[in-house]
Short mmCIF file of C-alpha atoms in Angstrom, two decimals:
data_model
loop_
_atom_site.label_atom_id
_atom_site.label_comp_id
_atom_site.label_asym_id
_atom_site.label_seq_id
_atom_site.Cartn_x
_atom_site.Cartn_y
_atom_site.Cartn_z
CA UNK K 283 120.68 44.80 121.76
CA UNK K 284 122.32 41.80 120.11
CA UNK K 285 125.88 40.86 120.26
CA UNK K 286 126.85 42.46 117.02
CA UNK K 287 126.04 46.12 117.90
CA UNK K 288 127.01 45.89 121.46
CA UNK K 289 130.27 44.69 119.89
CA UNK K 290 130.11 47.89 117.42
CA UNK K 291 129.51 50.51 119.23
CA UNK K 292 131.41 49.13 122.22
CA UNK K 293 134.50 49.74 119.48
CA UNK K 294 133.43 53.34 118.56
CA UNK K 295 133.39 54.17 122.24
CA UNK K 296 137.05 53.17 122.87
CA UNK K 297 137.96 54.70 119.68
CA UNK K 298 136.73 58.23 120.30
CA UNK K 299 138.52 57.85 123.86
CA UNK K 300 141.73 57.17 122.35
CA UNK K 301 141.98 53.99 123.53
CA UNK K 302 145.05 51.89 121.33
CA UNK K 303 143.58 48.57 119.30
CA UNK K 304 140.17 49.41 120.09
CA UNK K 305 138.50 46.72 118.17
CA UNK K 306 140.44 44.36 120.43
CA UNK K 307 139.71 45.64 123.77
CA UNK K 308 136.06 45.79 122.80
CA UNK K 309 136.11 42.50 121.52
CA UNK K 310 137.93 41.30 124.48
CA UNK K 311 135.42 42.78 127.24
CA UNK K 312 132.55 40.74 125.44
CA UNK K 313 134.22 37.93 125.17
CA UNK K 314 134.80 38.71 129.27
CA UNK K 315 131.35 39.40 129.70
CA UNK K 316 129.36 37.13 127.64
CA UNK K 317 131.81 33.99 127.55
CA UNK K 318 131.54 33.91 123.70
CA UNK K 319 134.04 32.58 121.25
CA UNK K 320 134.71 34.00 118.06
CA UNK K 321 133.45 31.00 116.17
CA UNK K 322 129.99 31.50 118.36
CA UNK K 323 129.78 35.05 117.69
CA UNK K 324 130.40 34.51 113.68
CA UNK K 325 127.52 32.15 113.54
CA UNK K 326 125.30 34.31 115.17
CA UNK K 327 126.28 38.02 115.69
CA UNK K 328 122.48 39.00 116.05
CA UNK K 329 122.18 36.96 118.87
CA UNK K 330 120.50 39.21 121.50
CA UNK K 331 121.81 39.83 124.82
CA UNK K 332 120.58 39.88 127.99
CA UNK K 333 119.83 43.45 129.50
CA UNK K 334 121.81 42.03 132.86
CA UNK K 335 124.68 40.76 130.11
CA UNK K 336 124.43 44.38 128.34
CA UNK K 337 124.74 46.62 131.35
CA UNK K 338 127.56 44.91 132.43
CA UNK K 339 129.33 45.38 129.31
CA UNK K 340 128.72 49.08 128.82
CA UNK K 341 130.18 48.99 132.58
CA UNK K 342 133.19 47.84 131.13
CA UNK K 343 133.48 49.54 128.01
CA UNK K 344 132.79 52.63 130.47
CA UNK K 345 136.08 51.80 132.57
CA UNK K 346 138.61 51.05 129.45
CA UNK K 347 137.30 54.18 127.69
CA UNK K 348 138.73 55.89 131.21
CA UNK K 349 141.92 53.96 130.41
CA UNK K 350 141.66 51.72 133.35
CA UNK K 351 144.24 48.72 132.20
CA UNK K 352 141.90 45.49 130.41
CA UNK K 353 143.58 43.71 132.65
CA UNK K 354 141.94 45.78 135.84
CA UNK K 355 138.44 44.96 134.78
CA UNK K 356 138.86 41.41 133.49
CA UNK K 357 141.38 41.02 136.89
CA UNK K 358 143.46 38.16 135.23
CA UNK K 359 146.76 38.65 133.35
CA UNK K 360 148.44 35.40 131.04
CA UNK K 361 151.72 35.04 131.93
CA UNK K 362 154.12 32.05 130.86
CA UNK K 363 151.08 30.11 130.10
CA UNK K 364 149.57 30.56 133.39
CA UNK K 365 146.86 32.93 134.26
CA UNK K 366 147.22 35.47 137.45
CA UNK K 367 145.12 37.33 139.17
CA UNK K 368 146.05 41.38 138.97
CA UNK K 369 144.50 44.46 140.46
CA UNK K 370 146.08 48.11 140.70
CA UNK K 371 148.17 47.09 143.63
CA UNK K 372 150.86 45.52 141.02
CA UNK K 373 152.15 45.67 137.74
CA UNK K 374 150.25 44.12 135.11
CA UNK K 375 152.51 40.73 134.28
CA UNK K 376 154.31 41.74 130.92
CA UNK K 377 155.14 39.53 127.91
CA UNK K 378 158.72 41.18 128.18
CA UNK K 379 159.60 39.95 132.13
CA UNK K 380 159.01 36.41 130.35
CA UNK K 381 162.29 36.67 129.24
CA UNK K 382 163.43 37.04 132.59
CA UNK K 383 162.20 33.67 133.48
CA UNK K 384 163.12 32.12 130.24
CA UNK K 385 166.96 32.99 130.90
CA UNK K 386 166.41 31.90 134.48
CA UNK K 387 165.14 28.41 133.38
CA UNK K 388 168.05 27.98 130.81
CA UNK K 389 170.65 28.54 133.65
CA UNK K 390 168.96 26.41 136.18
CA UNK K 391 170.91 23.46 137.27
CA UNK K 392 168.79 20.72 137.66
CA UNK K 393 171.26 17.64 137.03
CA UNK K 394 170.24 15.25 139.90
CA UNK K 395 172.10 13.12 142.40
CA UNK K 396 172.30 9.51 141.43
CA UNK K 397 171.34 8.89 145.49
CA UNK K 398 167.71 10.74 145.57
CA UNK K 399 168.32 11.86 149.26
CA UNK K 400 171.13 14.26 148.03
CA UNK K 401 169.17 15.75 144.92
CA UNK K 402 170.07 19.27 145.50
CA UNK K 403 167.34 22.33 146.09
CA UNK K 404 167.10 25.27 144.33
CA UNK K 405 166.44 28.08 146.38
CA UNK K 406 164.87 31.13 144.88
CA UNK K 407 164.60 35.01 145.98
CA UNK K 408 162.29 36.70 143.90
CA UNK K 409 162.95 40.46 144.81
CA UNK K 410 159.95 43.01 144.10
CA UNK K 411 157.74 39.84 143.70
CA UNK K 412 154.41 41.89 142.91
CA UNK K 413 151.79 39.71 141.43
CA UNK K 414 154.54 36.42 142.47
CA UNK K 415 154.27 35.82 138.39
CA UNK K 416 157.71 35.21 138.08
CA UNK K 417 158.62 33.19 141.47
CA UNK K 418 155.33 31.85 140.49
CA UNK K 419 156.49 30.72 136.58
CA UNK K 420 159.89 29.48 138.24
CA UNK K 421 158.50 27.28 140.66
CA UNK K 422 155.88 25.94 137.85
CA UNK K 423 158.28 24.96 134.99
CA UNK K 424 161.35 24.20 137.01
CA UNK K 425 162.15 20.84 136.54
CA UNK K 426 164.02 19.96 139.59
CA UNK K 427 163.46 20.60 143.50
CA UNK K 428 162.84 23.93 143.60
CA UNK K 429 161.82 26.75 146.83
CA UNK K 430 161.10 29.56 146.33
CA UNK K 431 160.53 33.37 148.22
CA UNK K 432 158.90 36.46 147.37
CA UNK K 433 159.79 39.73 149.07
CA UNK K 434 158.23 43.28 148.12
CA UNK K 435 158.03 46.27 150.42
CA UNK K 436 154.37 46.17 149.69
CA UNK K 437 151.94 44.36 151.98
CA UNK K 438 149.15 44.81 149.23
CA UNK K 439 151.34 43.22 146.75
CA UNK K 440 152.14 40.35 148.39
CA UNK K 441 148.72 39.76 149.36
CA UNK K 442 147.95 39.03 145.20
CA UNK K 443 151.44 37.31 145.38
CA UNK K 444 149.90 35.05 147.81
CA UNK K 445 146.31 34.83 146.34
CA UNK K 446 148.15 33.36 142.86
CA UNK K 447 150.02 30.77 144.27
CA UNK K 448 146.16 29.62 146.04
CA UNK K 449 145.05 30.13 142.80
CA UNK K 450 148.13 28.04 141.29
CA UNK K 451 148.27 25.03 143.95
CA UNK K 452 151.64 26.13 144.32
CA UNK K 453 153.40 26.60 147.43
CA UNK K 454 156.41 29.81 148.21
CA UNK K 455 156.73 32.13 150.87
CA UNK K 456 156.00 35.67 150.88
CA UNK K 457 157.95 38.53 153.03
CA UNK K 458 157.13 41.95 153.49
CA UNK K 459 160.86 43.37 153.47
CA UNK K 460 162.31 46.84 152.03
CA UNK K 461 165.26 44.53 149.96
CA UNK K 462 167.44 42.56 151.58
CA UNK K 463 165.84 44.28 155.03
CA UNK K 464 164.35 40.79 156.13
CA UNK K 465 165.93 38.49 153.96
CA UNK K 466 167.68 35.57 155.86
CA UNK K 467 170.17 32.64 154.12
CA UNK K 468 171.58 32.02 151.26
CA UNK K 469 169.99 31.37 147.46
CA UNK K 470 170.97 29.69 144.44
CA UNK K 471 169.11 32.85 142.75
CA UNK K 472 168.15 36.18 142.85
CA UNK K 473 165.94 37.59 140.72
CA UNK K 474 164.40 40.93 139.84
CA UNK K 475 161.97 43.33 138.23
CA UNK K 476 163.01 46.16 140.60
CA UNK K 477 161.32 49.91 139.67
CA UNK K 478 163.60 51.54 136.84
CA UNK K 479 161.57 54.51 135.12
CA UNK K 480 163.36 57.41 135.83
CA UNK K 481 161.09 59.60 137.53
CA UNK K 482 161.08 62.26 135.25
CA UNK K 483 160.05 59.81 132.59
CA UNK K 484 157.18 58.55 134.41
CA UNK K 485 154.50 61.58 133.51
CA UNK K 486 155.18 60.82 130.10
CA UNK K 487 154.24 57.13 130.04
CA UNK K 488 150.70 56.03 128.98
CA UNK K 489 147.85 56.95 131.15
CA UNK K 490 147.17 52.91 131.58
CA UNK K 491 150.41 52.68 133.10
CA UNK K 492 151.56 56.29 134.95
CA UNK K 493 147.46 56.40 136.32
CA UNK K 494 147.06 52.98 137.35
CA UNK K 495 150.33 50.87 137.90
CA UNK K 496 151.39 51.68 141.49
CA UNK K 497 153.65 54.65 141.21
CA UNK K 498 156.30 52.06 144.01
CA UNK K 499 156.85 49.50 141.27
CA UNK K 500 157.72 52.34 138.62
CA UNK K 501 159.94 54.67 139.81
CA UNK K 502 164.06 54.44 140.20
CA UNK K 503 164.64 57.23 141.11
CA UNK K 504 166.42 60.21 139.32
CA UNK K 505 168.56 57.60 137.14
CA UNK K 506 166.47 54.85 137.16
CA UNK K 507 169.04 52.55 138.69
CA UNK K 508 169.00 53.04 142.50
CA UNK K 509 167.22 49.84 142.67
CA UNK K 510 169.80 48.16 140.68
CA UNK K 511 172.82 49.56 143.08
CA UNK K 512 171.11 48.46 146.16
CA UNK K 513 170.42 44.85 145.14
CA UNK K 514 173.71 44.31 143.21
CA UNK K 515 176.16 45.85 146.31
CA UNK K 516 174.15 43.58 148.96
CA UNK K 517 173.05 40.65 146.99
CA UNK K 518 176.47 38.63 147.32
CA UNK K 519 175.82 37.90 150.82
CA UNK K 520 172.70 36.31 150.33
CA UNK K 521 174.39 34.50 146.82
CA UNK K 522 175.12 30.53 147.04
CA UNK K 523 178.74 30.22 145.98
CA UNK K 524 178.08 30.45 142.19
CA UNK K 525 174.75 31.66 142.55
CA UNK K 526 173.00 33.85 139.87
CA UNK K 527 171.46 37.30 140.04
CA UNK K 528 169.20 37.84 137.04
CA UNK K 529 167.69 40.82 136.10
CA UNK K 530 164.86 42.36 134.07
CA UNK K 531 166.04 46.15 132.96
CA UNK K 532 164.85 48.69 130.98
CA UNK K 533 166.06 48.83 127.13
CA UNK K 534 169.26 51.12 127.76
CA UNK K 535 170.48 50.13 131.01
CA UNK K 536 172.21 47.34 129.91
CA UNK K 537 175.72 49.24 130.26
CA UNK K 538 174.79 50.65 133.89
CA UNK K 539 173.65 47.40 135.08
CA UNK K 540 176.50 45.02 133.72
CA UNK K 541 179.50 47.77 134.72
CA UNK K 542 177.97 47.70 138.54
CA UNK K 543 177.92 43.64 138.49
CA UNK K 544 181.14 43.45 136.80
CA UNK K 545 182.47 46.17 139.81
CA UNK K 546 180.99 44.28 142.35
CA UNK K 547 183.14 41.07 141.40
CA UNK K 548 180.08 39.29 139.49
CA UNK K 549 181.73 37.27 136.63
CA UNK K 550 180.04 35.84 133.46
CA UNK K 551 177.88 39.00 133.02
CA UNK K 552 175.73 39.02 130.63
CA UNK K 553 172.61 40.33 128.34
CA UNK K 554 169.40 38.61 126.56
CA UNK K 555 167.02 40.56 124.32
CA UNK K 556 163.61 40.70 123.98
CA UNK K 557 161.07 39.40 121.38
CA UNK K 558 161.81 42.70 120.02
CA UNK K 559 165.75 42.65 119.90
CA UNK K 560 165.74 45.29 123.13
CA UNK K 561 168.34 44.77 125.92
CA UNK K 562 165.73 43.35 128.50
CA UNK K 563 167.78 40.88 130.98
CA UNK K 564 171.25 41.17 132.51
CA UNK K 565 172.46 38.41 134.67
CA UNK K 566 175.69 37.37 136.37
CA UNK K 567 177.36 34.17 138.60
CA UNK K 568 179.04 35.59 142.21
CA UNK K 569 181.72 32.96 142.49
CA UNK K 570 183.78 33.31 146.25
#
């Protein structure tokens, strides 16, 4: 079969599964399997493939049409530039937790001693690390001295966590801890992607998410903000004087999440939207 029909009725498959953008996932998996580029399949779409080349395609096509994630088969997700590794033991990196780190870089201090042996550290907590992609980001494009930590209550988790930064060259630390559970000293930030789907809401997401996202990293409970009361109530302890706690939350939580940090003495509270003008990232200064 050449690369043209493959490509075709790789398509039609997705489509009659319901798959969303199925031209692109196809498109996407042969690209994956075949290592083409659109300019190389233009010039010759009747190129024929190999039958090894071919199975493993219609593998793949197989697995999206069950709605397993792209990002599950291929195993790699872009995030900030960088590439991670992902399987269904974490969430799948999201263009919308970039903001997260975006805001986080913008409020980074990183004006330097004049005497080089005083140049202050950063030290970061990245709570629910997952996949490490935002610890991971921070610790990339940060441009001062910068440490960093990654805690999740997940051992599986942190096992990709730590795989990425191999992948990366970079170096963090990784703790299994339930929150703040086995958390020791003090940071200049905390940040978090903590689980806030109401439960009730989470039989009603897509199957690519509510089948194959690990049900842990979804779910906040009946209100979707029990995360967001744990971390907030505990987090000044482990706060540098002045230190941030920065937030990804879901589109209408903004109100919840900045009345809590407000109550718990946070000052400066604030929101950033989205790519798509949504409420996405609350964040706040804890000054003693």
């Amino acid at each position: 079969m050449n690369l043209k029909n493959a490509y075709r009725n790789g398509t039609e498959r997705l489509r009659t599964s319901g798959v969303p953008e199925p031209e692109l996932d196809a498109w996407y998996l042969l690209e994956y399997v075949t290592g083409i580029g659109r300019a190389s399949y233009y010039a010759d779409p009747d190129r024929e493939m190999a039958e090894s080349r071919k199975a493993e395609y219609d593998r793949c096509i197989e697995a999206r049409s069950r709605r397993i994630p792209l990002q599950h088969i291929t195993g790699e997700q872009e995030f900030m530039g960088l590439t991670f590794h992902v399987n269904g033991d974490v969430l799948i990196p999201r263009q919308d937790t970039e903001t997260l780190v975006e805001t986080a870089l913008d409020l980074l201090d990183c004006g330097k001693s004049t005497n080089r042996t005083e140049e202050r550290i950063v030290r970061l907590l990245d709570m629910c690390t997952g996949s490490g992609c935002i610890l991971l980001s921070m610790l990339h494009y940060a441009k001062c001295r910068t440490e960093g930590i990654g805690s999740d209550i997940s051992a599986k988790a942190l096992n990709v966590a730590s795989e990425n930064a191999r992948r990366l060259g970079m170096t963090a630390g990784f703790i299994e801890s339930d929150l703040f559970e086995k958390i020791e000293g003090k940071f200049t930030m905390i940040l978090s992607n903590p689980p806030y789907i109401r439960s009730a809401e989470i039989a009603e997401l897509q199957d690519e998410v509510r089948l194959y996202d690990p049900a842990g990293a979804l779910d906040g409970k009946e209100d979707g903000l029990y995360f967001y009361r744990k971390i907030i109530s505990q987090s000044p302890s482990y706060l540098e004087d002045g230190g941030y706690l920065i937030f990804e939350i879901g589109h209408d939580q903004a109100c919840d999440v900045t009345g809590m940090m407000r109550a718990q003495g946070f000052s400066d509270v604030s929101v950033k939207k989205d790519l798509a003008g949504l409420d996405r990232v609350v964040y706040g200064r804890y000054i003693r």
